[in-house]
Amino acid sequence: MSSAPQEIFERCVWAGMTGNAVAPAEMFTADGVFEAPLVPAGRAFPGLLAGGEAIRDGMAAYYERPVDAGRTVNVDRPPVRAARRRRPGLE
């Protein structure tokens, strides 16, 4: 059964907020590939996981890592704004 993009997004957010590593793995087939190409090399978040079991185990390891208490949010950085581009002839 396919899911709407909004539902998939909400399930991913819920999994991250609850630390549930099984939830994202269940959204993939046994041979599915989870890829986060914008994650820089060497970061804790997995950049590539292949297979349902690897996805579950990789996300579990990420959720179980100790939280960096010294980590801060850069509140001086302006928020990212998405620009909606208009295509010629479609206005």
JSON list of N, CA, C and O in Angstrom, two decimals, residues 33-73:
[
{"chain": "A", "resi": 33, "resn": "VAL", "atom": "N", "xyz": [16.90, 1.05, 0.19]},
{"chain": "A", "resi": 33, "resn": "VAL", "atom": "CA", "xyz": [18.10, 1.84, 0.48]},
{"chain": "A", "resi": 33, "resn": "VAL", "atom": "C", "xyz": [17.69, 3.19, 1.07]},
{"chain": "A", "resi": 33, "resn": "VAL", "atom": "O", "xyz": [16.90, 3.91, 0.47]},
{"chain": "A", "resi": 34, "resn": "PHE", "atom": "N", "xyz": [18.23, 3.49, 2.24]},
{"chain": "A", "resi": 34, "resn": "PHE", "atom": "CA", "xyz": [18.04, 4.79, 2.88]},
{"chain": "A", "resi": 34, "resn": "PHE", "atom": "C", "xyz": [19.28, 5.61, 2.56]},
{"chain": "A", "resi": 34, "resn": "PHE", "atom": "O", "xyz": [20.39, 5.20, 2.87]},
{"chain": "A", "resi": 35, "resn": "GLU", "atom": "N", "xyz": [19.07, 6.76, 1.94]},
{"chain": "A", "resi": 35, "resn": "GLU", "atom": "CA", "xyz": [20.22, 7.60, 1.58]},
{"chain": "A", "resi": 35, "resn": "GLU", "atom": "C", "xyz": [19.95, 9.03, 1.99]},
{"chain": "A", "resi": 35, "resn": "GLU", "atom": "O", "xyz": [18.89, 9.59, 1.74]},
{"chain": "A", "resi": 36, "resn": "ALA", "atom": "N", "xyz": [20.91, 9.64, 2.66]},
{"chain": "A", "resi": 36, "resn": "ALA", "atom": "CA", "xyz": [20.86, 11.04, 3.07]},
{"chain": "A", "resi": 36, "resn": "ALA", "atom": "C", "xyz": [22.08, 11.72, 2.46]},
{"chain": "A", "resi": 36, "resn": "ALA", "atom": "O", "xyz": [23.10, 11.90, 3.13]},
{"chain": "A", "resi": 37, "resn": "PRO", "atom": "N", "xyz": [22.01, 12.09, 1.18]},
{"chain": "A", "resi": 37, "resn": "PRO", "atom": "CA", "xyz": [23.19, 12.59, 0.47]},
{"chain": "A", "resi": 37, "resn": "PRO", "atom": "C", "xyz": [23.72, 13.93, 0.97]},
{"chain": "A", "resi": 37, "resn": "PRO", "atom": "O", "xyz": [24.86, 14.28, 0.67]},
{"chain": "A", "resi": 38, "resn": "LEU", "atom": "N", "xyz": [22.94, 14.68, 1.72]},
{"chain": "A", "resi": 38, "resn": "LEU", "atom": "CA", "xyz": [23.41, 15.99, 2.19]},
{"chain": "A", "resi": 38, "resn": "LEU", "atom": "C", "xyz": [24.11, 15.92, 3.53]},
{"chain": "A", "resi": 38, "resn": "LEU", "atom": "O", "xyz": [24.61, 16.93, 4.02]},
{"chain": "A", "resi": 39, "resn": "VAL", "atom": "N", "xyz": [24.19, 14.74, 4.13]},
{"chain": "A", "resi": 39, "resn": "VAL", "atom": "CA", "xyz": [24.88, 14.58, 5.41]},
{"chain": "A", "resi": 39, "resn": "VAL", "atom": "C", "xyz": [26.38, 14.51, 5.14]},
{"chain": "A", "resi": 39, "resn": "VAL", "atom": "O", "xyz": [26.84, 13.64, 4.39]},
{"chain": "A", "resi": 40, "resn": "PRO", "atom": "N", "xyz": [27.16, 15.42, 5.72]},
{"chain": "A", "resi": 40, "resn": "PRO", "atom": "CA", "xyz": [28.61, 15.40, 5.49]},
{"chain": "A", "resi": 40, "resn": "PRO", "atom": "C", "xyz": [29.24, 14.11, 6.04]},
{"chain": "A", "resi": 40, "resn": "PRO", "atom": "O", "xyz": [28.77, 13.56, 7.04]},
{"chain": "A", "resi": 41, "resn": "ALA", "atom": "N", "xyz": [30.28, 13.67, 5.39]},
{"chain": "A", "resi": 41, "resn": "ALA", "atom": "CA", "xyz": [31.01, 12.47, 5.84]},
{"chain": "A", "resi": 41, "resn": "ALA", "atom": "C", "xyz": [31.50, 12.68, 7.26]},
{"chain": "A", "resi": 41, "resn": "ALA", "atom": "O", "xyz": [31.89, 13.78, 7.65]},
{"chain": "A", "resi": 42, "resn": "GLY", "atom": "N", "xyz": [31.46, 11.61, 8.05]},
{"chain": "A", "resi": 42, "resn": "GLY", "atom": "CA", "xyz": [31.95, 11.66, 9.41]},
{"chain": "A", "resi": 42, "resn": "GLY", "atom": "C", "xyz": [30.92, 12.10, 10.44]},
{"chain": "A", "resi": 42, "resn": "GLY", "atom": "O", "xyz": [31.21, 12.14, 11.62]},
{"chain": "A", "resi": 43, "resn": "ARG", "atom": "N", "xyz": [29.71, 12.43, 10.01]},
{"chain": "A", "resi": 43, "resn": "ARG", "atom": "CA", "xyz": [28.66, 12.82, 10.94]},
{"chain": "A", "resi": 43, "resn": "ARG", "atom": "C", "xyz": [28.01, 11.58, 11.54]},
{"chain": "A", "resi": 43, "resn": "ARG", "atom": "O", "xyz": [28.09, 10.49, 10.99]},
{"chain": "A", "resi": 44, "resn": "ALA", "atom": "N", "xyz": [27.32, 11.76, 12.67]},
{"chain": "A", "resi": 44, "resn": "ALA", "atom": "CA", "xyz": [26.69, 10.64, 13.35]},
{"chain": "A", "resi": 44, "resn": "ALA", "atom": "C", "xyz": [25.51, 10.09, 12.57]},
{"chain": "A", "resi": 44, "resn": "ALA", "atom": "O", "xyz": [25.27, 8.88, 12.58]},
{"chain": "A", "resi": 45, "resn": "PHE", "atom": "N", "xyz": [24.77, 10.96, 11.88]},
{"chain": "A", "resi": 45, "resn": "PHE", "atom": "CA", "xyz": [23.61, 10.49, 11.12]},
{"chain": "A", "resi": 45, "resn": "PHE", "atom": "C", "xyz": [24.08, 9.69, 9.93]},
{"chain": "A", "resi": 45, "resn": "PHE", "atom": "O", "xyz": [24.96, 10.12, 9.19]},
{"chain": "A", "resi": 46, "resn": "PRO", "atom": "N", "xyz": [23.50, 8.51, 9.71]},
{"chain": "A", "resi": 46, "resn": "PRO", "atom": "CA", "xyz": [23.96, 7.66, 8.61]},
{"chain": "A", "resi": 46, "resn": "PRO", "atom": "C", "xyz": [23.66, 8.26, 7.24]},
{"chain": "A", "resi": 46, "resn": "PRO", "atom": "O", "xyz": [22.57, 8.78, 7.01]},
{"chain": "A", "resi": 47, "resn": "GLY", "atom": "N", "xyz": [24.63, 8.21, 6.36]},
{"chain": "A", "resi": 47, "resn": "GLY", "atom": "CA", "xyz": [24.45, 8.73, 5.02]},
{"chain": "A", "resi": 47, "resn": "GLY", "atom": "C", "xyz": [23.88, 7.72, 4.06]},
{"chain": "A", "resi": 47, "resn": "GLY", "atom": "O", "xyz": [23.18, 8.07, 3.12]},
{"chain": "A", "resi": 48, "resn": "LEU", "atom": "N", "xyz": [24.17, 6.43, 4.28]},
{"chain": "A", "resi": 48, "resn": "LEU", "atom": "CA", "xyz": [23.69, 5.38, 3.39]},
{"chain": "A", "resi": 48, "resn": "LEU", "atom": "C", "xyz": [23.52, 4.09, 4.18]},
{"chain": "A", "resi": 48, "resn": "LEU", "atom": "O", "xyz": [24.45, 3.64, 4.84]},
{"chain": "A", "resi": 49, "resn": "LEU", "atom": "N", "xyz": [22.33, 3.52, 4.09]},
{"chain": "A", "resi": 49, "resn": "LEU", "atom": "CA", "xyz": [22.04, 2.23, 4.73]},
{"chain": "A", "resi": 49, "resn": "LEU", "atom": "C", "xyz": [21.28, 1.39, 3.71]},
{"chain": "A", "resi": 49, "resn": "LEU", "atom": "O", "xyz": [20.29, 1.85, 3.14]},
{"chain": "A", "resi": 50, "resn": "ALA", "atom": "N", "xyz": [21.74, 0.17, 3.47]},
{"chain": "A", "resi": 50, "resn": "ALA", "atom": "CA", "xyz": [21.10, -0.69, 2.47]},
{"chain": "A", "resi": 50, "resn": "ALA", "atom": "C", "xyz": [20.50, -1.92, 3.13]},
{"chain": "A", "resi": 50, "resn": "ALA", "atom": "O", "xyz": [21.19, -2.66, 3.83]},
{"chain": "A", "resi": 51, "resn": "GLY", "atom": "N", "xyz": [19.20, -2.11, 2.94]},
{"chain": "A", "resi": 51, "resn": "GLY", "atom": "CA", "xyz": [18.49, -3.25, 3.49]},
{"chain": "A", "resi": 51, "resn": "GLY", "atom": "C", "xyz": [17.75, -2.89, 4.78]},
{"chain": "A", "resi": 51, "resn": "GLY", "atom": "O", "xyz": [18.22, -2.08, 5.56]},
{"chain": "A", "resi": 52, "resn": "GLY", "atom": "N", "xyz": [16.59, -3.49, 4.96]},
{"chain": "A", "resi": 52, "resn": "GLY", "atom": "CA", "xyz": [15.75, -3.19, 6.12]},
{"chain": "A", "resi": 52, "resn": "GLY", "atom": "C", "xyz": [16.46, -3.39, 7.45]},
{"chain": "A", "resi": 52, "resn": "GLY", "atom": "O", "xyz": [16.34, -2.57, 8.36]},
{"chain": "A", "resi": 53, "resn": "GLU", "atom": "N", "xyz": [17.22, -4.45, 7.56]},
{"chain": "A", "resi": 53, "resn": "GLU", "atom": "CA", "xyz": [17.94, -4.73, 8.81]},
{"chain": "A", "resi": 53, "resn": "GLU", "atom": "C", "xyz": [19.02, -3.68, 9.07]},
{"chain": "A", "resi": 53, "resn": "GLU", "atom": "O", "xyz": [19.18, -3.19, 10.19]},
{"chain": "A", "resi": 54, "resn": "ALA", "atom": "N", "xyz": [19.75, -3.29, 8.03]},
{"chain": "A", "resi": 54, "resn": "ALA", "atom": "CA", "xyz": [20.79, -2.27, 8.17]},
{"chain": "A", "resi": 54, "resn": "ALA", "atom": "C", "xyz": [20.18, -0.92, 8.52]},
{"chain": "A", "resi": 54, "resn": "ALA", "atom": "O", "xyz": [20.74, -0.16, 9.31]},
{"chain": "A", "resi": 55, "resn": "ILE", "atom": "N", "xyz": [19.01, -0.63, 7.94]},
{"chain": "A", "resi": 55, "resn": "ILE", "atom": "CA", "xyz": [18.32, 0.62, 8.24]},
{"chain": "A", "resi": 55, "resn": "ILE", "atom": "C", "xyz": [17.92, 0.64, 9.72]},
{"chain": "A", "resi": 55, "resn": "ILE", "atom": "O", "xyz": [18.17, 1.61, 10.43]},
{"chain": "A", "resi": 56, "resn": "ARG", "atom": "N", "xyz": [17.32, -0.44, 10.18]},
{"chain": "A", "resi": 56, "resn": "ARG", "atom": "CA", "xyz": [16.91, -0.53, 11.59]},
{"chain": "A", "resi": 56, "resn": "ARG", "atom": "C", "xyz": [18.10, -0.40, 12.52]},
{"chain": "A", "resi": 56, "resn": "ARG", "atom": "O", "xyz": [18.10, 0.39, 13.46]},
{"chain": "A", "resi": 57, "resn": "ASP", "atom": "N", "xyz": [19.15, -1.15, 12.25]},
{"chain": "A", "resi": 57, "resn": "ASP", "atom": "CA", "xyz": [20.34, -1.14, 13.12]},
{"chain": "A", "resi": 57, "resn": "ASP", "atom": "C", "xyz": [21.07, 0.21, 13.08]},
{"chain": "A", "resi": 57, "resn": "ASP", "atom": "O", "xyz": [21.51, 0.71, 14.11]},
{"chain": "A", "resi": 58, "resn": "GLY", "atom": "N", "xyz": [21.17, 0.80, 11.89]},
{"chain": "A", "resi": 58, "resn": "GLY", "atom": "CA", "xyz": [21.84, 2.08, 11.75]},
{"chain": "A", "resi": 58, "resn": "GLY", "atom": "C", "xyz": [21.09, 3.20, 12.45]},
{"chain": "A", "resi": 58, "resn": "GLY", "atom": "O", "xyz": [21.70, 4.04, 13.12]},
{"chain": "A", "resi": 59, "resn": "MET", "atom": "N", "xyz": [19.78, 3.20, 12.31]},
{"chain": "A", "resi": 59, "resn": "MET", "atom": "CA", "xyz": [18.98, 4.23, 12.99]},
{"chain": "A", "resi": 59, "resn": "MET", "atom": "C", "xyz": [18.99, 4.01, 14.50]},
{"chain": "A", "resi": 59, "resn": "MET", "atom": "O", "xyz": [19.04, 4.96, 15.26]},
{"chain": "A", "resi": 60, "resn": "ALA", "atom": "N", "xyz": [18.96, 2.75, 14.93]},
{"chain": "A", "resi": 60, "resn": "ALA", "atom": "CA", "xyz": [19.02, 2.46, 16.38]},
{"chain": "A", "resi": 60, "resn": "ALA", "atom": "C", "xyz": [20.33, 2.98, 16.96]},
{"chain": "A", "resi": 60, "resn": "ALA", "atom": "O", "xyz": [20.34, 3.59, 18.03]},
{"chain": "A", "resi": 61, "resn": "ALA", "atom": "N", "xyz": [21.43, 2.75, 16.26]},
{"chain": "A", "resi": 61, "resn": "ALA", "atom": "CA", "xyz": [22.73, 3.25, 16.73]},
{"chain": "A", "resi": 61, "resn": "ALA", "atom": "C", "xyz": [22.73, 4.77, 16.80]},
{"chain": "A", "resi": 61, "resn": "ALA", "atom": "O", "xyz": [23.27, 5.36, 17.74]},
{"chain": "A", "resi": 62, "resn": "TYR", "atom": "N", "xyz": [22.10, 5.42, 15.82]},
{"chain": "A", "resi": 62, "resn": "TYR", "atom": "CA", "xyz": [22.03, 6.88, 15.83]},
{"chain": "A", "resi": 62, "resn": "TYR", "atom": "C", "xyz": [21.19, 7.37, 17.01]},
{"chain": "A", "resi": 62, "resn": "TYR", "atom": "O", "xyz": [21.59, 8.29, 17.72]},
{"chain": "A", "resi": 63, "resn": "TYR", "atom": "N", "xyz": [20.05, 6.77, 17.24]},
{"chain": "A", "resi": 63, "resn": "TYR", "atom": "CA", "xyz": [19.16, 7.19, 18.33]},
{"chain": "A", "resi": 63, "resn": "TYR", "atom": "C", "xyz": [19.75, 6.91, 19.71]},
{"chain": "A", "resi": 63, "resn": "TYR", "atom": "O", "xyz": [19.44, 7.59, 20.67]},
{"chain": "A", "resi": 64, "resn": "GLU", "atom": "N", "xyz": [20.62, 5.91, 19.81]},
{"chain": "A", "resi": 64, "resn": "GLU", "atom": "CA", "xyz": [21.19, 5.53, 21.11]},
{"chain": "A", "resi": 64, "resn": "GLU", "atom": "C", "xyz": [22.45, 6.32, 21.47]},
{"chain": "A", "resi": 64, "resn": "GLU", "atom": "O", "xyz": [22.92, 6.23, 22.59]},
{"chain": "A", "resi": 65, "resn": "ARG", "atom": "N", "xyz": [22.97, 7.11, 20.54]},
{"chain": "A", "resi": 65, "resn": "ARG", "atom": "CA", "xyz": [24.21, 7.84, 20.80]},
{"chain": "A", "resi": 65, "resn": "ARG", "atom": "C", "xyz": [23.97, 8.87, 21.90]},
{"chain": "A", "resi": 65, "resn": "ARG", "atom": "O", "xyz": [22.86, 9.36, 22.07]},
{"chain": "A", "resi": 66, "resn": "PRO", "atom": "N", "xyz": [25.01, 9.21, 22.64]},
{"chain": "A", "resi": 66, "resn": "PRO", "atom": "CA", "xyz": [24.85, 10.24, 23.67]},
{"chain": "A", "resi": 66, "resn": "PRO", "atom": "C", "xyz": [24.59, 11.61, 23.04]},
{"chain": "A", "resi": 66, "resn": "PRO", "atom": "O", "xyz": [25.13, 11.93, 21.98]},
{"chain": "A", "resi": 67, "resn": "VAL", "atom": "N", "xyz": [23.77, 12.39, 23.67]},
{"chain": "A", "resi": 67, "resn": "VAL", "atom": "CA", "xyz": [23.45, 13.72, 23.18]},
{"chain": "A", "resi": 67, "resn": "VAL", "atom": "C", "xyz": [24.60, 14.66, 23.56]},
{"chain": "A", "resi": 67, "resn": "VAL", "atom": "O", "xyz": [25.10, 14.62, 24.68]},
{"chain": "A", "resi": 68, "resn": "ASP", "atom": "N", "xyz": [25.02, 15.48, 22.63]},
{"chain": "A", "resi": 68, "resn": "ASP", "atom": "CA", "xyz": [26.09, 16.44, 22.86]},
{"chain": "A", "resi": 68, "resn": "ASP", "atom": "C", "xyz": [25.52, 17.63, 23.64]},
{"chain": "A", "resi": 68, "resn": "ASP", "atom": "O", "xyz": [24.83, 18.49, 23.09]},
{"chain": "A", "resi": 69, "resn": "ALA", "atom": "N", "xyz": [25.80, 17.67, 24.94]},
{"chain": "A", "resi": 69, "resn": "ALA", "atom": "CA", "xyz": [25.25, 18.72, 25.80]},
{"chain": "A", "resi": 69, "resn": "ALA", "atom": "C", "xyz": [25.78, 20.10, 25.44]},
{"chain": "A", "resi": 69, "resn": "ALA", "atom": "O", "xyz": [25.15, 21.11, 25.73]},
{"chain": "A", "resi": 70, "resn": "GLY", "atom": "N", "xyz": [26.93, 20.17, 24.80]},
{"chain": "A", "resi": 70, "resn": "GLY", "atom": "CA", "xyz": [27.52, 21.44, 24.44]},
{"chain": "A", "resi": 70, "resn": "GLY", "atom": "C", "xyz": [27.00, 22.00, 23.12]},
{"chain": "A", "resi": 70, "resn": "GLY", "atom": "O", "xyz": [27.39, 23.08, 22.70]},
{"chain": "A", "resi": 71, "resn": "ARG", "atom": "N", "xyz": [26.14, 21.26, 22.48]},
{"chain": "A", "resi": 71, "resn": "ARG", "atom": "CA", "xyz": [25.61, 21.66, 21.18]},
{"chain": "A", "resi": 71, "resn": "ARG", "atom": "C", "xyz": [24.63, 22.82, 21.34]},
{"chain": "A", "resi": 71, "resn": "ARG", "atom": "O", "xyz": [23.82, 22.83, 22.24]},
{"chain": "A", "resi": 72, "resn": "THR", "atom": "N", "xyz": [24.72, 23.79, 20.46]},
{"chain": "A", "resi": 72, "resn": "THR", "atom": "CA", "xyz": [23.82, 24.94, 20.51]},
{"chain": "A", "resi": 72, "resn": "THR", "atom": "C", "xyz": [23.18, 25.18, 19.15]},
{"chain": "A", "resi": 72, "resn": "THR", "atom": "O", "xyz": [23.66, 24.69, 18.13]},
{"chain": "A", "resi": 73, "resn": "VAL", "atom": "N", "xyz": [22.13, 25.94, 19.16]},
{"chain": "A", "resi": 73, "resn": "VAL", "atom": "CA", "xyz": [21.46, 26.32, 17.93]},
{"chain": "A", "resi": 73, "resn": "VAL", "atom": "C", "xyz": [21.91, 27.73, 17.55]},
{"chain": "A", "resi": 73, "resn": "VAL", "atom": "O", "xyz": [21.96, 28.61, 18.40]}
]
